[in-house]
XYZ file of C-alpha atoms in Angstrom:
389
model
C 116.596 89.483 118.493
C 113.736 90.928 120.119
C 110.700 88.882 120.893
C 107.102 90.195 119.786
C 104.179 88.541 121.392
C 101.764 89.606 118.652
C 102.945 88.623 115.174
C 106.558 89.461 115.434
C 109.735 87.279 115.340
C 109.795 84.744 118.093
C 113.023 83.478 119.208
C 113.312 79.585 119.439
C 115.381 78.146 122.270
C 116.236 74.451 122.638
C 117.305 72.998 125.992
C 119.353 69.914 125.422
C 121.403 69.324 128.839
C 122.812 65.920 130.311
C 122.098 65.289 133.909
C 124.069 66.777 136.632
C 125.246 63.968 138.717
C 124.113 63.566 142.234
C 121.906 66.575 141.636
C 119.316 66.863 138.997
C 118.176 64.817 136.093
C 118.497 66.034 132.602
C 114.711 66.753 132.494
C 115.046 68.858 135.735
C 118.301 70.712 134.331
C 116.407 71.556 131.125
C 113.213 73.096 133.180
C 115.626 75.096 135.504
C 117.533 76.578 132.418
C 113.938 77.449 130.827
C 112.865 79.179 134.009
C 115.711 81.401 133.887
C 115.436 82.438 130.213
C 111.724 82.969 130.502
C 112.325 85.793 132.903
C 113.836 87.683 129.819
C 112.117 85.936 127.320
C 108.771 84.906 128.216
C 107.082 84.414 124.744
C 110.085 82.354 123.070
C 109.348 78.992 121.790
C 111.016 76.645 124.102
C 111.879 72.997 123.472
C 113.194 70.840 126.028
C 115.257 67.737 124.946
C 116.686 65.861 128.130
C 120.022 64.244 126.791
C 122.549 61.756 127.889
C 125.863 60.109 126.356
C 125.147 56.457 127.040
C 126.237 56.582 130.475
C 124.339 57.169 133.793
C 120.970 58.893 133.137
C 120.485 57.646 129.593
C 117.514 55.506 130.582
C 115.691 58.429 132.338
C 116.563 60.830 129.788
C 115.399 58.654 126.879
C 112.270 57.777 128.807
C 111.635 61.628 129.736
C 112.124 62.705 126.019
C 109.958 60.050 124.446
C 107.390 59.537 127.304
C 108.156 56.103 127.925
C 108.000 53.959 130.915
C 110.258 52.706 133.555
C 110.573 48.806 134.126
C 111.587 47.353 137.572
C 113.129 43.833 137.659
C 114.771 41.652 140.201
C 118.125 40.565 138.978
C 121.423 39.280 140.363
C 123.907 42.100 140.971
C 127.848 41.672 140.329
C 128.226 39.664 143.614
C 125.569 37.298 142.941
C 122.945 38.676 145.247
C 119.556 39.785 144.295
C 118.864 43.599 143.697
C 116.227 45.557 141.797
C 117.197 47.203 138.673
C 115.405 49.571 136.233
C 115.349 49.977 132.436
C 113.189 51.963 130.208
C 110.725 51.191 127.275
C 110.191 53.790 124.492
C 108.655 54.103 121.166
C 105.560 52.137 122.276
C 107.479 49.328 123.902
C 109.403 48.424 120.773
C 112.772 49.881 122.021
C 114.285 49.072 125.428
C 117.079 51.245 127.148
C 119.283 49.811 129.704
C 122.225 50.816 131.525
C 124.403 47.666 132.603
C 125.208 49.549 135.628
C 121.882 49.344 136.991
C 122.566 45.511 137.431
C 126.238 45.123 137.184
C 127.724 48.312 138.169
C 130.581 49.393 140.331
C 128.345 50.876 142.951
C 127.455 47.177 144.193
C 131.201 46.834 145.610
C 133.437 48.677 147.899
C 137.008 48.182 148.984
C 136.028 45.009 151.063
C 133.940 43.241 148.415
C 135.501 44.052 145.132
C 136.861 41.047 143.403
C 136.925 40.874 139.549
C 137.582 37.436 139.792
C 134.175 36.672 140.691
C 131.703 39.669 139.761
C 129.314 38.810 136.930
C 127.364 40.409 134.236
C 124.558 37.843 134.842
C 122.209 40.595 135.855
C 122.605 42.532 132.641
C 121.628 39.474 130.924
C 118.405 39.388 132.948
C 117.520 42.814 132.012
C 117.984 42.009 128.346
C 115.841 38.948 128.733
C 113.174 41.048 130.530
C 113.260 43.756 127.706
C 112.700 40.877 124.947
C 109.903 39.449 126.969
C 108.272 42.899 127.045
C 108.215 42.770 123.458
C 111.383 45.164 122.778
C 112.703 44.659 119.173
C 115.571 47.194 119.557
C 117.703 47.242 122.817
C 120.005 50.343 123.519
C 122.504 49.233 126.332
C 125.006 51.531 127.765
C 127.871 49.844 129.085
C 129.777 52.253 131.480
C 130.522 51.900 134.993
C 130.724 48.134 135.353
C 132.235 46.124 138.304
C 132.957 43.167 135.996
C 135.579 41.521 133.939
C 134.047 38.502 132.931
C 133.777 39.220 129.140
C 130.020 39.255 129.156
C 130.155 35.436 130.035
C 127.420 36.075 132.810
C 125.262 38.092 130.527
C 125.307 35.155 128.079
C 124.586 32.449 130.658
C 121.405 34.438 131.653
C 120.289 34.362 127.976
C 120.592 30.755 127.759
C 124.254 30.105 126.749
C 125.997 27.366 128.304
C 129.675 27.964 129.105
C 131.179 24.550 129.905
C 134.378 23.222 131.679
C 136.491 20.072 130.978
C 133.745 18.038 132.710
C 130.859 19.510 130.975
C 129.792 21.381 134.072
C 128.616 24.985 133.821
C 131.068 27.625 134.709
C 130.469 29.541 138.004
C 130.412 33.308 137.889
C 133.376 35.553 137.322
C 136.267 36.486 135.103
C 138.709 34.037 136.694
C 136.562 31.103 135.806
C 137.029 31.845 132.013
C 140.356 30.042 132.353
C 138.422 26.683 132.616
C 136.233 27.084 129.705
C 136.425 24.540 127.201
C 133.139 24.806 125.274
C 130.405 27.148 124.443
C 127.051 25.682 123.638
C 124.406 28.414 122.418
C 121.745 25.958 121.350
C 119.299 26.793 124.307
C 119.878 30.593 124.124
C 116.586 32.689 123.959
C 115.234 32.142 120.466
C 113.629 35.643 120.399
C 117.407 36.963 120.346
C 117.632 36.326 116.551
C 115.097 38.925 115.888
C 116.307 41.704 118.240
C 118.759 44.366 117.331
C 121.100 45.378 120.081
C 122.938 49.087 119.986
C 125.890 49.210 122.320
C 126.182 52.777 123.530
C 129.834 53.006 124.158
C 132.711 55.454 123.189
C 135.412 53.035 124.789
C 137.730 51.745 121.948
C 139.995 49.309 124.082
C 140.467 45.861 122.690
C 139.411 42.881 124.935
C 143.171 42.052 125.953
C 146.672 43.175 126.102
C 148.152 46.319 127.733
C 145.352 48.535 126.415
C 142.670 45.637 127.231
C 140.051 45.311 129.661
C 141.894 43.949 132.490
C 145.087 46.035 132.322
C 143.135 49.487 131.758
C 139.837 49.038 133.892
C 140.792 46.003 136.188
C 142.527 48.198 138.779
C 139.605 50.361 139.424
C 137.499 47.089 140.078
C 139.930 45.819 142.730
C 142.474 43.960 140.660
C 146.161 43.967 141.752
C 148.858 43.370 139.237
C 148.812 39.499 139.606
C 145.165 39.509 139.122
C 145.250 41.906 136.000
C 147.679 39.296 134.471
C 145.267 36.440 135.436
C 142.393 38.051 134.006
C 143.805 39.113 131.019
C 145.008 35.619 130.163
C 141.602 34.430 131.128
C 139.911 36.815 128.360
C 142.405 35.750 125.915
C 141.441 31.993 126.498
C 137.880 33.197 126.256
C 138.510 34.811 123.025
C 140.088 31.666 121.530
C 136.922 29.546 122.587
C 134.820 32.437 121.144
C 136.737 32.109 117.906
C 136.581 28.476 117.781
C 132.980 27.887 118.806
C 131.126 31.010 117.612
C 133.569 31.848 114.524
C 133.762 35.308 116.303
C 137.384 36.844 116.223
C 137.002 39.438 118.876
C 140.154 39.968 120.820
C 141.472 43.069 119.127
C 138.183 44.629 117.822
C 137.907 48.261 119.059
C 135.431 48.529 121.976
C 135.468 44.836 122.743
C 137.169 45.634 126.094
C 134.392 47.972 127.238
C 132.649 46.989 130.516
C 135.212 44.285 131.391
C 134.836 42.747 128.041
C 130.970 42.976 127.957
C 131.406 44.544 124.524
C 132.852 41.480 123.179
C 130.160 39.293 124.877
C 127.423 41.325 123.380
C 129.174 41.283 119.714
C 129.803 37.316 120.126
C 126.254 36.456 121.552
C 123.765 38.817 120.062
C 122.909 40.805 116.978
C 124.689 43.891 118.036
C 126.724 46.929 116.964
C 128.468 49.542 118.767
C 127.804 53.225 118.241
C 128.809 56.460 120.196
C 126.239 56.861 123.154
C 125.728 60.557 122.534
C 124.934 59.973 118.880
C 122.370 57.441 119.784
C 120.507 59.798 121.999
C 120.664 62.512 119.390
C 119.028 60.187 117.004
C 116.228 58.819 119.294
C 115.464 62.280 120.536
C 115.038 63.814 117.030
C 117.631 66.668 118.126
C 118.588 67.660 114.779
C 115.052 68.148 113.714
C 114.270 70.200 116.876
C 117.485 72.383 116.279
C 116.835 73.013 112.648
C 115.322 76.453 113.138
C 116.638 77.275 116.469
C 118.262 80.612 117.511
C 119.919 79.369 120.672
C 120.877 75.825 121.873
C 121.759 75.403 125.587
C 123.496 72.233 126.767
C 125.494 71.165 129.796
C 126.469 68.690 132.308
C 128.126 68.495 135.702
C 131.600 69.050 134.776
C 133.077 70.410 131.453
C 136.601 70.151 130.696
C 138.974 68.941 127.901
C 137.616 65.328 128.180
C 134.195 66.671 127.261
C 135.209 66.299 123.626
C 135.517 62.587 123.862
C 131.881 61.634 123.215
C 130.202 63.683 125.945
C 126.763 65.339 125.469
C 127.769 68.947 125.132
C 130.093 68.132 122.358
C 127.495 65.764 120.931
C 124.747 68.415 120.988
C 127.007 71.251 119.675
C 128.212 68.890 116.690
C 124.440 68.028 115.793
C 123.510 71.603 115.934
C 126.115 73.072 113.779
C 125.703 70.219 111.256
C 122.115 71.158 110.701
C 121.985 74.845 111.813
C 125.492 76.297 111.613
C 124.037 79.832 112.421
C 122.618 78.762 115.875
C 124.368 79.862 119.225
C 125.387 76.923 121.192
C 125.929 77.631 124.887
C 127.091 75.124 127.428
C 126.528 75.551 131.172
C 128.463 73.189 133.811
C 128.506 73.033 137.426
C 132.115 73.247 137.195
C 134.530 74.026 134.408
C 138.087 72.390 134.256
C 141.274 72.417 132.147
C 141.447 73.228 128.456
C 137.981 74.197 127.645
C 139.329 76.281 124.672
C 139.794 72.912 122.846
C 136.051 72.856 122.755
C 135.212 75.947 120.895
C 136.236 74.703 117.616
C 133.877 71.574 118.066
C 130.859 73.843 117.963
C 130.397 75.412 121.481
C 130.265 79.127 121.382
C 130.532 79.809 125.082
C 130.802 77.967 128.217
C 129.518 79.270 131.691
C 129.648 77.761 135.289
C 126.337 78.097 137.376
C 128.183 78.087 140.583
C 128.278 81.707 141.674
C 131.366 81.369 143.815
C 133.630 79.352 146.115
C 131.467 76.961 148.246
C 131.241 73.460 149.497
C 130.483 70.925 146.858
C 127.363 69.663 148.979
C 125.989 73.327 149.100
C 126.592 73.553 145.303
C 124.655 70.480 144.645
C 121.877 71.510 146.796
C 121.636 74.962 144.854
C 121.859 73.615 141.419
C 118.469 74.361 140.349
C 118.611 77.794 141.762
C 122.214 78.449 140.110
C 120.995 77.112 136.903
C 118.080 79.619 136.788
C 120.336 82.488 137.922
C 123.017 81.875 135.195
C 120.324 81.004 132.526
C 118.676 84.418 133.137
C 122.025 86.344 132.916
C 122.783 84.388 129.682
C 119.467 85.497 128.248
C 119.923 89.189 129.301
C 123.397 89.032 127.662
C 121.967 87.650 124.420
C 119.082 90.426 124.449
C 121.528 93.161 124.942
C 123.545 92.031 121.915
C 120.629 91.749 119.606
């Protein structure tokens, strides 16, 4: 399709990428793609839609897409130390966007400090509390990248729940302490919680306990050896029993309850919450389907694309949303690196996949040149489109 600047047909190009980890935000990626396309199609209609999948970058993407604001709060990190964490407010402050990793993420621990017996989600609860105090009525919370295995107990404590041992004393932080839990008292939880809807952005389907549960699957990457894994699994199972008895919440085998060391279960138990695919949430809140309705080309992408991309990642989410509403649109994905079995992605709505790295080079160099490389490959894709129309 040729573009005529005076009364002719104008191509519509929607740029809906995720961030490129350690390099560019989703907004910056979209801008780089646009610069490349504009060299070939200067008169096209461009719509930039920064995207995310509920993981790292979700806050920034939705704040950019909805012209929101970033809020900074001092909270407790997984090891109980103070840190600054950020979350977003969008839709005139009615919606908050939180990444639990900002407060309780694995980046706060190392090989010397990792210990899922003691790490806590208390800071995540503090972010939720802050968002409510700022007036949010809906909270989107991405729960990937956690350093914790406490079933969301710390989160609940930050919101006013009392988790008590046999002596009526408050439990200390950490997943191991759940073995001592004898009673849960929610009478002093933040009353505003009743009027707040929490949407859990997660594509994890693991149950809380068992061989596919939080401790067995995710515990080792947080520092748990085999003995610790068994202990933590037993602690979460005991926790699940108390949740069922005191809160009438039977969550032990609910898909997704094992996400983020059991934070999924904690949110479901203590708040008015529901689980949804992260990228589907972002598709909704960015109004992506409306924006691609009459698009000719939709360009998406992220740092790496491989067969795992089909499991709830942004490129597939964008492709599915586009083809559902506009089957004739061409969907192109651009990645920093392309892995195995990408042919599995084509039946899911992606028409072509490109890498923006021009050749073999050091990772640090590729990251440094991401903006330039994205512009170059985008220009080349635009030239190819122009030549075939």
